[in-house]
Coordinates of N, CA and C in Angstrom, one line a residue:
M1 N 0.8 -1.2 0.0 CA 0.0 0.0 0.0 C 0.9 1.2 0.0
K2 N 0.6 2.2 -0.9 CA 1.3 3.4 -1.0 C 0.8 4.4 0.1
T3 N 1.7 5.3 0.5 CA 1.3 6.3 1.5 C 0.8 7.6 0.8
I4 N -0.4 8.0 1.1 CA -1.0 9.2 0.6 C -0.7 10.4 1.3
G5 N -0.3 11.5 0.6 CA -0.1 12.7 1.3 C -1.2 13.7 1.0
I6 N -1.7 14.4 2.0 CA -2.8 15.4 1.8 C -2.4 16.7 2.3
I7 N -2.5 17.7 1.5 CA -2.4 19.1 1.9 C -3.9 19.6 2.3
G8 N -4.1 19.8 3.5 CA -5.5 20.1 4.0 C -5.5 21.5 4.6
G9 N -6.7 21.8 5.3 CA -6.8 23.1 5.9 C -7.4 24.2 5.0
I10 N -7.9 23.8 3.8 CA -8.4 24.8 2.9 C -9.8 24.4 2.4
A11 N -10.8 24.3 3.2 CA -10.9 24.6 4.6 C -10.9 23.2 5.4
W12 N -10.9 23.3 6.7 CA -10.8 22.1 7.6 C -12.0 21.1 7.4
P13 N -13.2 21.6 7.2 CA -14.3 20.6 7.0 C -14.1 19.6 5.9
S14 N -13.5 20.0 4.8 CA -13.2 19.1 3.7 C -12.1 18.2 4.0
T15 N -11.1 18.7 4.8 CA -10.0 17.8 5.1 C -10.5 16.7 6.0
A16 N -11.4 17.0 6.9 CA -12.0 15.9 7.7 C -12.7 14.9 6.8
A17 N -13.5 15.4 5.8 CA -14.2 14.5 4.9 C -13.3 13.6 4.1
Y18 N -12.2 14.2 3.6 CA -11.2 13.4 2.9 C -10.6 12.3 3.8
Y19 N -10.3 12.6 5.0 CA -9.7 11.6 5.9 C -10.6 10.5 6.1
R20 N -11.9 10.8 6.4 CA -12.9 9.8 6.7 C -13.1 8.9 5.4
T21 N -13.3 9.6 4.3 CA -13.7 8.9 3.0 C -12.5 7.9 2.6
I22 N -11.3 8.4 2.7 CA -10.2 7.6 2.3 C -10.0 6.4 3.1
N23 N -10.2 6.5 4.4 CA -10.1 5.4 5.3 C -11.3 4.4 5.1
E24 N -12.5 4.9 4.9 CA -13.6 4.1 4.7 C -13.5 3.3 3.4
L25 N -13.0 3.9 2.4 CA -12.8 3.2 1.1 C -11.7 2.2 1.2
T26 N -10.6 2.5 1.9 CA -9.5 1.6 2.1 C -10.0 0.4 2.8
S27 N -10.7 0.5 3.9 CA -11.2 -0.6 4.7 C -12.1 -1.5 3.8
K28 N -13.0 -0.9 3.0 CA -13.9 -1.6 2.2 C -13.2 -2.4 1.1
R29 N -12.2 -1.8 0.5 CA -11.6 -2.5 -0.7 C -10.5 -3.4 -0.3
M30 N -9.9 -3.2 0.9 CA -8.8 -4.1 1.4 C -9.4 -5.4 2.0
G31 N -10.7 -5.3 2.4 CA -11.4 -6.5 3.0 C -10.7 -6.9 4.3
G32 N -10.5 -8.3 4.3 CA -9.9 -8.8 5.5 C -10.8 -8.7 6.7
N33 N -10.3 -8.4 7.9 CA -11.1 -8.3 9.1 C -11.8 -7.0 9.2
G34 N -11.7 -6.1 8.2 CA -12.5 -4.8 8.3 C -11.8 -3.7 9.0
V35 N -10.6 -3.8 9.4 CA -9.9 -2.8 10.2 C -8.7 -2.2 9.5
H36 N -8.6 -2.4 8.2 CA -7.6 -1.8 7.4 C -7.8 -0.3 7.4
C37 N -6.6 0.5 7.5 CA -6.6 1.9 7.4 C -5.7 2.4 6.3
A38 N -5.9 3.5 5.8 CA -5.0 4.1 4.8 C -3.7 4.5 5.4
K39 N -2.6 4.4 4.7 CA -1.4 4.9 5.1 C -1.3 6.4 4.5
L40 N -1.3 7.3 5.4 CA -1.3 8.7 4.9 C -0.7 9.7 5.9
V41 N -0.3 10.8 5.3 CA 0.3 11.9 6.2 C -0.5 13.2 5.7
I42 N -0.8 14.0 6.7 CA -1.5 15.3 6.4 C -0.7 16.4 6.9
V43 N -0.7 17.5 6.1 CA -0.1 18.7 6.6 C -1.2 19.8 6.3
Q44 N -1.4 20.6 7.3 CA -2.6 21.5 7.2 C -2.1 23.0 7.3
T45 N -2.7 23.8 6.4 CA -2.3 25.2 6.4 C -3.5 26.0 6.9
D46 N -3.4 27.3 6.9 CA -4.4 28.2 7.5 C -5.2 28.8 6.4
L47 N -6.5 28.5 6.3 CA -7.3 29.1 5.2 C -7.3 30.6 5.2
D48 N -7.3 31.2 6.3 CA -7.3 32.7 6.4 C -6.1 33.3 5.6
E49 N -4.9 32.6 5.8 CA -3.7 33.1 5.1 C -3.8 32.9 3.6
V50 N -4.3 31.7 3.2 CA -4.5 31.4 1.8 C -5.5 32.3 1.1
E51 N -6.6 32.5 1.8 CA -7.7 33.3 1.2 C -7.3 34.8 1.1
S52 N -6.5 35.3 2.0 CA -6.0 36.7 2.0 C -5.1 36.8 0.7
L53 N -4.3 35.8 0.4 CA -3.4 35.9 -0.7 C -4.2 35.8 -2.0
E54 N -5.3 34.9 -2.0 CA -6.1 34.8 -3.2 C -6.9 36.1 -3.4
H55 N -7.4 36.7 -2.4 CA -8.2 37.9 -2.5 C -7.4 39.1 -3.1
T56 N -6.1 39.1 -2.8 CA -5.3 40.2 -3.3 C -4.5 39.8 -4.6
G57 N -4.9 38.6 -5.2 CA -4.3 38.2 -6.4 C -2.8 37.7 -6.3
Q58 N -2.4 37.3 -5.1 CA -1.0 36.9 -5.0 C -0.9 35.4 -5.1
W59 N -1.3 34.9 -6.3 CA -1.3 33.5 -6.6 C 0.1 32.8 -6.5
D60 N 1.1 33.6 -6.9 CA 2.4 33.0 -6.9 C 2.8 32.7 -5.4
K61 N 2.4 33.5 -4.5 CA 2.6 33.2 -3.1 C 1.8 32.0 -2.6
V62 N 0.6 31.9 -3.1 CA -0.2 30.7 -2.8 C 0.6 29.4 -3.2
G63 N 1.1 29.5 -4.4 CA 1.9 28.3 -5.0 C 3.1 28.0 -4.1
E64 N 3.8 29.1 -3.7 CA 5.0 28.9 -2.9 C 4.6 28.3 -1.5
L65 N 3.6 28.8 -0.9 CA 3.1 28.3 0.4 C 2.8 26.8 0.3
L66 N 1.9 26.5 -0.6 CA 1.4 25.1 -0.7 C 2.5 24.2 -1.3
G67 N 3.4 24.7 -2.1 CA 4.5 23.9 -2.6 C 5.5 23.5 -1.5
S68 N 5.6 24.4 -0.5 CA 6.5 24.1 0.6 C 5.9 23.0 1.5
L69 N 4.5 23.0 1.5 CA 3.8 21.9 2.3 C 4.0 20.6 1.5
A70 N 3.9 20.6 0.2 CA 4.1 19.4 -0.6 C 5.4 18.8 -0.3
S71 N 6.5 19.6 -0.2 CA 7.8 19.1 0.0 C 7.9 18.5 1.4
R72 N 7.1 19.0 2.3 CA 7.1 18.4 3.7 C 6.4 17.0 3.6
L73 N 5.4 16.9 2.8 CA 4.7 15.6 2.7 C 5.7 14.6 2.1
Q74 N 6.5 15.0 1.1 CA 7.5 14.1 0.5 C 8.5 13.6 1.6
A75 N 8.9 14.6 2.4 CA 9.9 14.3 3.4 C 9.4 13.4 4.5
A76 N 8.0 13.4 4.7 CA 7.4 12.6 5.7 C 7.1 11.2 5.1
G77 N 7.4 10.9 3.9 CA 7.2 9.6 3.3 C 6.1 9.4 2.4
A78 N 5.4 10.4 2.0 CA 4.3 10.3 1.0 C 4.8 9.8 -0.3
D79 N 4.1 8.8 -1.0 CA 4.5 8.3 -2.3 C 3.9 9.2 -3.4
F80 N 2.8 9.9 -3.1 CA 2.1 10.8 -4.0 C 1.3 11.7 -3.1
F81 N 0.8 12.8 -3.6 CA 0.0 13.7 -2.8 C -1.2 14.3 -3.5
L82 N -2.1 14.9 -2.8 CA -3.2 15.6 -3.3 C -3.5 16.8 -2.4
V83 N -4.2 17.8 -3.0 CA -4.5 19.0 -2.3 C -6.0 19.0 -2.2
A84 N -6.5 19.1 -0.9 CA -7.9 18.9 -0.6 C -8.7 20.2 -0.8
C85 N -8.6 20.8 -2.1 CA -9.2 22.0 -2.4 C -9.1 22.2 -3.9
N86 N -10.2 22.6 -4.5 CA -10.3 22.8 -6.0 C -9.6 24.1 -6.3
T87 N -9.9 25.2 -5.7 CA -9.5 26.5 -6.1 C -8.0 26.6 -6.2
V88 N -7.2 26.1 -5.3 CA -5.8 26.3 -5.3 C -5.1 25.4 -6.4
H89 N -5.9 24.6 -7.1 CA -5.3 23.9 -8.3 C -5.0 24.9 -9.4
I90 N -5.4 26.2 -9.3 CA -5.0 27.2 -10.2 C -3.5 27.3 -10.3
V91 N -2.8 27.0 -9.2 CA -1.3 27.0 -9.1 C -0.8 25.6 -9.0
A92 N -1.5 24.6 -9.5 CA -1.1 23.2 -9.4 C 0.3 22.9 -9.9
P93 N 0.7 23.5 -11.1 CA 2.0 23.2 -11.6 C 3.1 23.8 -10.7
Q94 N 2.8 24.9 -10.1 CA 3.8 25.5 -9.1 C 3.9 24.6 -7.9
I95 N 2.8 24.1 -7.4 CA 2.8 23.3 -6.2 C 3.6 22.0 -6.5
A96 N 3.3 21.4 -7.6 CA 3.9 20.1 -8.0 C 5.4 20.2 -8.2
A97 N 5.8 21.4 -8.6 CA 7.3 21.6 -8.9 C 8.2 21.5 -7.7
H98 N 7.6 21.6 -6.5 CA 8.4 21.5 -5.3 C 8.7 20.1 -4.9
T99 N 8.2 19.1 -5.6 CA 8.4 17.7 -5.2 C 8.8 16.9 -6.4
T100 N 9.3 15.7 -6.1 CA 9.5 14.7 -7.2 C 8.5 13.5 -7.1
I101 N 7.5 13.7 -6.2 CA 6.4 12.7 -6.2 C 5.2 13.2 -7.0
P102 N 4.4 12.3 -7.5 CA 3.2 12.8 -8.3 C 2.2 13.5 -7.5
M103 N 1.6 14.5 -8.1 CA 0.4 15.2 -7.6 C -0.8 14.7 -8.3
L104 N -1.8 14.2 -7.5 CA -3.1 13.6 -8.1 C -4.0 14.8 -8.3
H105 N -4.2 15.2 -9.6 CA -5.0 16.4 -9.9 C -6.5 16.2 -9.7
I106 N -7.2 17.1 -9.1 CA -8.6 16.9 -8.7 C -9.5 16.9 -10.0
V107 N -9.1 17.7 -11.0 CA -9.9 17.8 -12.2 C -9.8 16.5 -13.0
D108 N -8.7 15.8 -13.0 CA -8.5 14.5 -13.7 C -9.4 13.5 -13.0
A109 N -9.4 13.4 -11.7 CA -10.2 12.5 -11.0 C -11.7 12.7 -11.2
T110 N -12.1 14.0 -11.3 CA -13.5 14.3 -11.5 C -13.9 14.0 -13.0
A111 N -13.1 14.3 -13.9 CA -13.4 14.0 -15.3 C -13.6 12.6 -15.6
Q112 N -12.8 11.7 -14.9 CA -12.9 10.3 -15.1 C -14.3 9.8 -14.6
K113 N -14.8 10.4 -13.5 CA -16.2 10.0 -13.1 C -17.2 10.5 -14.1
V114 N -17.1 11.7 -14.6 CA -18.0 12.2 -15.6 C -18.1 11.3 -16.8
I115 N -16.9 10.9 -17.3 CA -16.8 10.1 -18.5 C -17.3 8.7 -18.3
E116 N -17.1 8.2 -17.1 CA -17.6 6.8 -16.8 C -19.1 6.8 -16.8
G117 N -19.7 8.0 -16.5 CA -21.2 8.1 -16.5 C -21.7 8.4 -17.9
G118 N -20.9 8.5 -18.9 CA -21.3 8.8 -20.2 C -21.8 10.2 -20.5
H119 N -21.4 11.1 -19.7 CA -21.9 12.5 -19.9 C -20.9 13.4 -20.7
R120 N -21.4 14.4 -21.4 CA -20.6 15.3 -22.1 C -20.7 16.7 -21.7
T121 N -21.9 17.1 -21.2 CA -22.1 18.5 -20.8 C -22.3 18.6 -19.3
V122 N -21.4 19.3 -18.6 CA -21.4 19.4 -17.2 C -21.8 20.8 -16.7
G123 N -22.5 20.9 -15.5 CA -22.7 22.1 -14.8 C -21.7 22.2 -13.7
L124 N -20.9 23.3 -13.6 CA -19.9 23.4 -12.7 C -20.2 24.5 -11.6
L125 N -20.2 24.0 -10.3 CA -20.3 24.9 -9.2 C -19.0 24.9 -8.5
G126 N -18.6 26.1 -7.9 CA -17.3 26.2 -7.2 C -17.2 27.6 -6.6
S127 N -16.0 27.9 -6.2 CA -15.7 29.2 -5.7 C -15.8 30.2 -6.9
R128 N -15.8 31.4 -6.7 CA -15.8 32.4 -7.8 C -14.6 32.2 -8.7
Y129 N -13.4 31.9 -8.1 CA -12.2 31.6 -8.8 C -12.4 30.4 -9.8
T130 N -13.1 29.4 -9.3 CA -13.3 28.2 -10.1 C -14.3 28.4 -11.2
M131 N -15.4 29.1 -10.9 CA -16.4 29.4 -11.9 C -16.0 30.4 -13.0
E132 N -15.2 31.4 -12.6 CA -14.8 32.4 -13.5 C -13.5 32.0 -14.3
G133 N -12.7 31.2 -13.7 CA -11.4 30.9 -14.2 C -11.4 29.8 -15.2
T134 N -10.2 29.4 -15.7 CA -10.1 28.3 -16.7 C -9.4 27.1 -16.3
Y135 N -8.8 27.1 -15.1 CA -8.0 26.0 -14.7 C -8.8 24.7 -14.6
F136 N -10.1 24.8 -14.3 CA -11.0 23.6 -14.2 C -11.7 23.4 -15.5
S137 N -12.5 24.4 -15.9 CA -13.3 24.3 -17.1 C -12.4 24.1 -18.3
G138 N -11.3 24.8 -18.4 CA -10.4 24.6 -19.5 C -9.8 23.2 -19.6
R139 N -9.4 22.7 -18.5 CA -8.8 21.3 -18.4 C -9.9 20.3 -18.8
L140 N -11.1 20.5 -18.4 CA -12.2 19.6 -18.8 C -12.4 19.6 -20.3
A141 N -12.4 20.8 -20.8 CA -12.6 21.0 -22.3 C -11.4 20.5 -23.1
S142 N -10.2 20.9 -22.8 CA -9.1 20.6 -23.7 C -8.6 19.2 -23.5
K143 N -8.6 18.7 -22.3 CA -8.1 17.3 -22.1 C -9.1 16.2 -22.3
Y144 N -10.4 16.6 -22.0 CA -11.4 15.5 -22.0 C -12.6 15.8 -22.9
G145 N -12.6 16.9 -23.6 CA -13.6 17.2 -24.6 C -15.0 17.4 -24.0
L146 N -15.0 17.9 -22.8 CA -16.3 18.1 -22.2 C -16.8 19.6 -22.3
D147 N -18.1 19.8 -22.4 CA -18.7 21.1 -22.5 C -19.1 21.5 -21.1
V148 N -18.7 22.8 -20.7 CA -18.9 23.2 -19.3 C -19.8 24.4 -19.2
L149 N -20.9 24.3 -18.4 CA -21.8 25.4 -18.1 C -21.5 25.9 -16.7
V150 N -21.6 27.2 -16.4 CA -21.4 27.8 -15.1 C -22.6 28.6 -14.8
P151 N -22.9 28.9 -13.5 CA -24.0 29.8 -13.1 C -23.8 31.2 -13.6
D152 N -24.9 32.0 -13.6 CA -24.7 33.4 -14.0 C -24.1 34.2 -12.9
G153 N -23.8 35.4 -13.2 CA -23.0 36.2 -12.3 C -23.6 36.4 -10.9
Q154 N -24.9 36.6 -10.8 CA -25.5 36.7 -9.4 C -25.5 35.4 -8.7
Q155 N -25.7 34.3 -9.4 CA -25.7 33.0 -8.7 C -24.2 32.7 -8.3
Q156 N -23.3 33.1 -9.1 CA -21.9 32.9 -8.7 C -21.5 33.6 -7.4
E157 N -22.0 34.8 -7.3 CA -21.7 35.6 -6.1 C -22.4 35.0 -4.9
E158 N -23.6 34.6 -5.0 CA -24.3 34.0 -3.9 C -23.6 32.7 -3.4
I159 N -23.2 31.9 -4.4 CA -22.5 30.6 -4.0 C -21.2 30.9 -3.3
H160 N -20.4 31.8 -3.9 CA -19.1 32.2 -3.3 C -19.2 32.7 -1.9
T161 N -20.2 33.6 -1.7 CA -20.5 34.1 -0.4 C -20.8 33.0 0.6
A162 N -21.7 32.1 0.2 CA -22.1 31.0 1.1 C -20.9 30.2 1.5
L163 N -20.0 30.0 0.5 CA -18.8 29.1 0.7 C -18.0 29.7 1.8
F164 N -17.6 31.0 1.7 CA -16.7 31.5 2.7 C -17.3 32.0 4.0
N165 N -18.6 32.3 4.0 CA -19.2 32.8 5.2 C -19.9 31.7 6.0
Q166 N -20.1 30.5 5.3 CA -20.8 29.4 6.0 C -20.0 28.1 5.9
L167 N -19.9 27.5 4.7 CA -19.4 26.2 4.5 C -18.0 26.0 5.0
A168 N -17.1 27.0 4.7 CA -15.7 26.9 5.1 C -15.6 26.9 6.7
R169 N -16.7 27.4 7.3 CA -16.7 27.5 8.8 C -17.4 26.3 9.4
G170 N -17.8 25.4 8.6 CA -18.6 24.2 9.1 C -20.0 24.5 9.4
I171 N -20.6 25.5 8.7 CA -22.0 25.9 8.9 C -22.8 25.5 7.7
F172 N -23.8 24.6 7.9 CA -24.6 24.1 6.8 C -26.1 24.3 7.1
L173 N -26.7 25.2 6.3 CA -28.1 25.7 6.5 C -29.0 25.2 5.5
D174 N -30.3 24.9 5.8 CA -31.3 24.5 4.9 C -31.5 25.5 3.8
E175 N -31.5 26.8 4.2 CA -31.8 27.8 3.2 C -30.6 27.9 2.1
T176 N -29.4 27.6 2.6 CA -28.3 27.5 1.7 C -28.4 26.4 0.7
R177 N -28.9 25.2 1.2 CA -29.1 24.1 0.4 C -30.2 24.4 -0.7
S178 N -31.2 25.2 -0.3 CA -32.2 25.6 -1.2 C -31.7 26.5 -2.3
L179 N -30.7 27.3 -1.9 CA -30.0 28.2 -2.9 C -29.3 27.3 -4.0
F180 N -28.6 26.3 -3.5 CA -27.8 25.5 -4.4 C -28.8 24.7 -5.3
K181 N -29.9 24.2 -4.7 CA -30.9 23.5 -5.5 C -31.4 24.3 -6.7
G182 N -31.6 25.6 -6.4 CA -32.1 26.5 -7.4 C -31.1 26.7 -8.5
V183 N -29.8 26.8 -8.2 CA -28.8 27.0 -9.1 C -28.6 25.8 -10.0
I184 N -28.6 24.6 -9.3 CA -28.5 23.3 -10.0 C -29.6 23.2 -11.0
A185 N -30.9 23.5 -10.6 CA -32.0 23.4 -11.5 C -31.8 24.3 -12.8
S186 N -31.3 25.5 -12.6 CA -31.1 26.4 -13.7 C -30.0 25.8 -14.7
L187 N -29.0 25.2 -14.2 CA -28.0 24.6 -15.0 C -28.5 23.4 -15.8
V188 N -29.4 22.6 -15.1 CA -30.0 21.5 -15.8 C -30.9 21.9 -16.9
E189 N -31.6 23.0 -16.6 CA -32.5 23.6 -17.7 C -31.7 24.1 -18.9
R190 N -30.5 24.5 -18.6 CA -29.6 25.0 -19.7 C -29.0 23.8 -20.5
G191 N -29.1 22.6 -20.0 CA -28.5 21.4 -20.7 C -27.5 20.6 -19.9
A192 N -27.3 20.9 -18.7 CA -26.3 20.1 -17.9 C -26.8 18.7 -17.7
Q193 N -25.9 17.7 -18.1 CA -26.3 16.3 -17.9 C -25.8 15.8 -16.6
V194 N -24.9 16.5 -15.9 CA -24.3 16.1 -14.7 C -23.9 17.4 -14.0
I195 N -23.9 17.4 -12.7 CA -23.5 18.6 -11.9 C -22.2 18.2 -11.2
I196 N -21.2 19.1 -11.4 CA -19.9 18.9 -10.6 C -19.9 19.8 -9.4
L197 N -19.7 19.3 -8.3 CA -19.6 20.1 -7.1 C -18.1 20.4 -7.0
G198 N -17.7 21.5 -7.6 CA -16.3 21.9 -7.7 C -15.7 22.6 -6.6
C199 N -16.2 22.3 -5.4 CA -15.6 22.8 -4.2 C -15.7 21.7 -3.2
T200 N -14.6 21.4 -2.4 CA -14.6 20.2 -1.6 C -15.5 20.3 -0.4
E201 N -16.1 21.5 -0.1 CA -17.1 21.6 1.0 C -18.5 21.4 0.5
F202 N -18.7 21.5 -0.8 CA -20.1 21.5 -1.3 C -20.8 20.1 -1.1
G203 N -20.1 19.1 -1.1 CA -20.7 17.7 -0.9 C -21.1 17.5 0.5
L204 N -20.7 18.4 1.4 CA -21.1 18.3 2.8 C -22.5 19.0 3.0
L205 N -22.9 19.7 1.9 CA -24.2 20.4 2.0 C -25.2 19.8 1.0
V206 N -24.8 19.6 -0.3 CA -25.7 19.2 -1.3 C -25.8 17.6 -1.3
R207 N -27.0 17.1 -1.5 CA -27.3 15.7 -1.6 C -27.7 15.3 -2.9
E208 N -27.7 14.0 -3.2 CA -28.1 13.5 -4.5 C -29.5 13.9 -4.9
Q209 N -30.4 13.9 -3.9 CA -31.8 14.2 -4.2 C -32.0 15.7 -4.4
D210 N -31.0 16.5 -4.3 CA -31.1 18.0 -4.6 C -30.9 18.3 -6.1
S211 N -30.7 17.2 -6.9 CA -30.5 17.4 -8.3 C -31.2 16.4 -9.1
S212 N -31.8 16.8 -10.2 CA -32.5 15.9 -11.1 C -31.6 15.1 -12.0
V213 N -30.3 15.5 -12.0 CA -29.3 14.8 -12.8 C -28.2 14.3 -11.8
P214 N -27.3 13.4 -12.3 CA -26.3 12.9 -11.4 C -25.4 14.0 -10.9
I215 N -24.8 13.8 -9.7 CA -23.8 14.7 -9.1 C -22.5 14.0 -9.0
V216 N -21.4 14.8 -9.4 CA -20.1 14.3 -9.1 C -19.4 15.2 -8.1
D217 N -19.2 14.7 -6.9 CA -18.5 15.5 -5.8 C -17.0 15.4 -6.0
T218 N -16.4 16.5 -6.3 CA -14.9 16.4 -6.5 C -14.1 15.8 -5.4
A219 N -14.6 16.1 -4.1 CA -13.9 15.5 -3.0 C -13.9 14.0 -3.0
L220 N -15.1 13.5 -3.3 CA -15.3 12.0 -3.3 C -14.5 11.4 -4.4
A221 N -14.6 12.0 -5.6 CA -13.9 11.5 -6.8 C -12.4 11.5 -6.5
H222 N -11.9 12.6 -5.9 CA -10.5 12.7 -5.6 C -10.0 11.7 -4.6
A223 N -10.8 11.5 -3.5 CA -10.5 10.5 -2.5 C -10.5 9.1 -3.1
D224 N -11.4 8.8 -3.9 CA -11.6 7.5 -4.6 C -10.3 7.2 -5.4
A225 N -9.9 8.2 -6.2 CA -8.8 8.1 -7.1 C -7.5 7.8 -6.2
A226 N -7.4 8.5 -5.1 CA -6.2 8.3 -4.2 C -6.2 6.9 -3.7
V227 N -7.3 6.4 -3.2 CA -7.3 5.0 -2.7 C -7.0 4.0 -3.8
Q228 N -7.5 4.2 -5.0 CA -7.2 3.3 -6.1 C -5.7 3.3 -6.4
L229 N -5.1 4.5 -6.4 CA -3.7 4.6 -6.6 C -2.9 3.9 -5.5
A230 N -3.3 4.2 -4.3 CA -2.6 3.7 -3.1 C -2.6 2.2 -3.0
I231 N -3.7 1.5 -3.4 CA -3.7 0.1 -3.2 C -3.5 -0.6 -4.6
G232 N -3.0 0.1 -5.5 CA -2.5 -0.5 -6.8 C -3.6 -0.8 -7.8
N233 N -4.7 -0.1 -7.8 CA -5.7 -0.3 -8.8 C -5.9 0.9 -9.7
A234 N -4.9 1.7 -9.9 CA -5.0 2.8 -10.8 C -3.6 3.1 -11.4
T235 N -3.6 3.8 -12.5 CA -2.3 4.2 -13.0 C -1.8 5.4 -12.3
K236 N -0.5 5.7 -12.3 CA 0.0 6.8 -11.7 C -0.5 8.1 -12.4
P237 N -0.7 9.2 -11.6 CA -1.1 10.5 -12.2 C 0.0 11.1 -13.0

């Protein structure tokens, strides 16, 4: 079994979800007496520091900060690593450049789930940086040939605000779930065949029954890909 490295803390609720999911999947797939655990190391950063850099456009410093954490994971014995956050994959090449171990990219893990489901048009929810930028939608389009729809400007603002004012703090409200359901419905009406929860906290709020089309939770897809790689059932990233 390979050792998984996780850069967490962006934000802490998703880090906890990754830890639990990876261990549950490992136990299930390894079988035996049911007490198998994943071999992993976690290094956590401070979301406030990262968000301050993002807000002021200092993405190079985000890359340097998270890259230094990636090198710590390698020193701690990780065979490969992942970052438990979609948004900071904007600087994924810079993060990966700090190590000689592979980085498991969250968009690749997500795209695989979409393709396995036979879908071509996706509705993408995420932080403002994810919905407005190209690191996610551009990779889905250029590498996997997928068509990507995103919410309109007002919906993007409402989702981004809910993320940082509530979800990143571990606050999950019914009215916020209703907001997401409405945005999802509008994407489906525009032609989305599947909804991508492109923020690792969104799956802690949105449920399968909140959408009339399938949902791909990037955190679950990422964790699943990590377990497959760790126990030898996937190709290296």
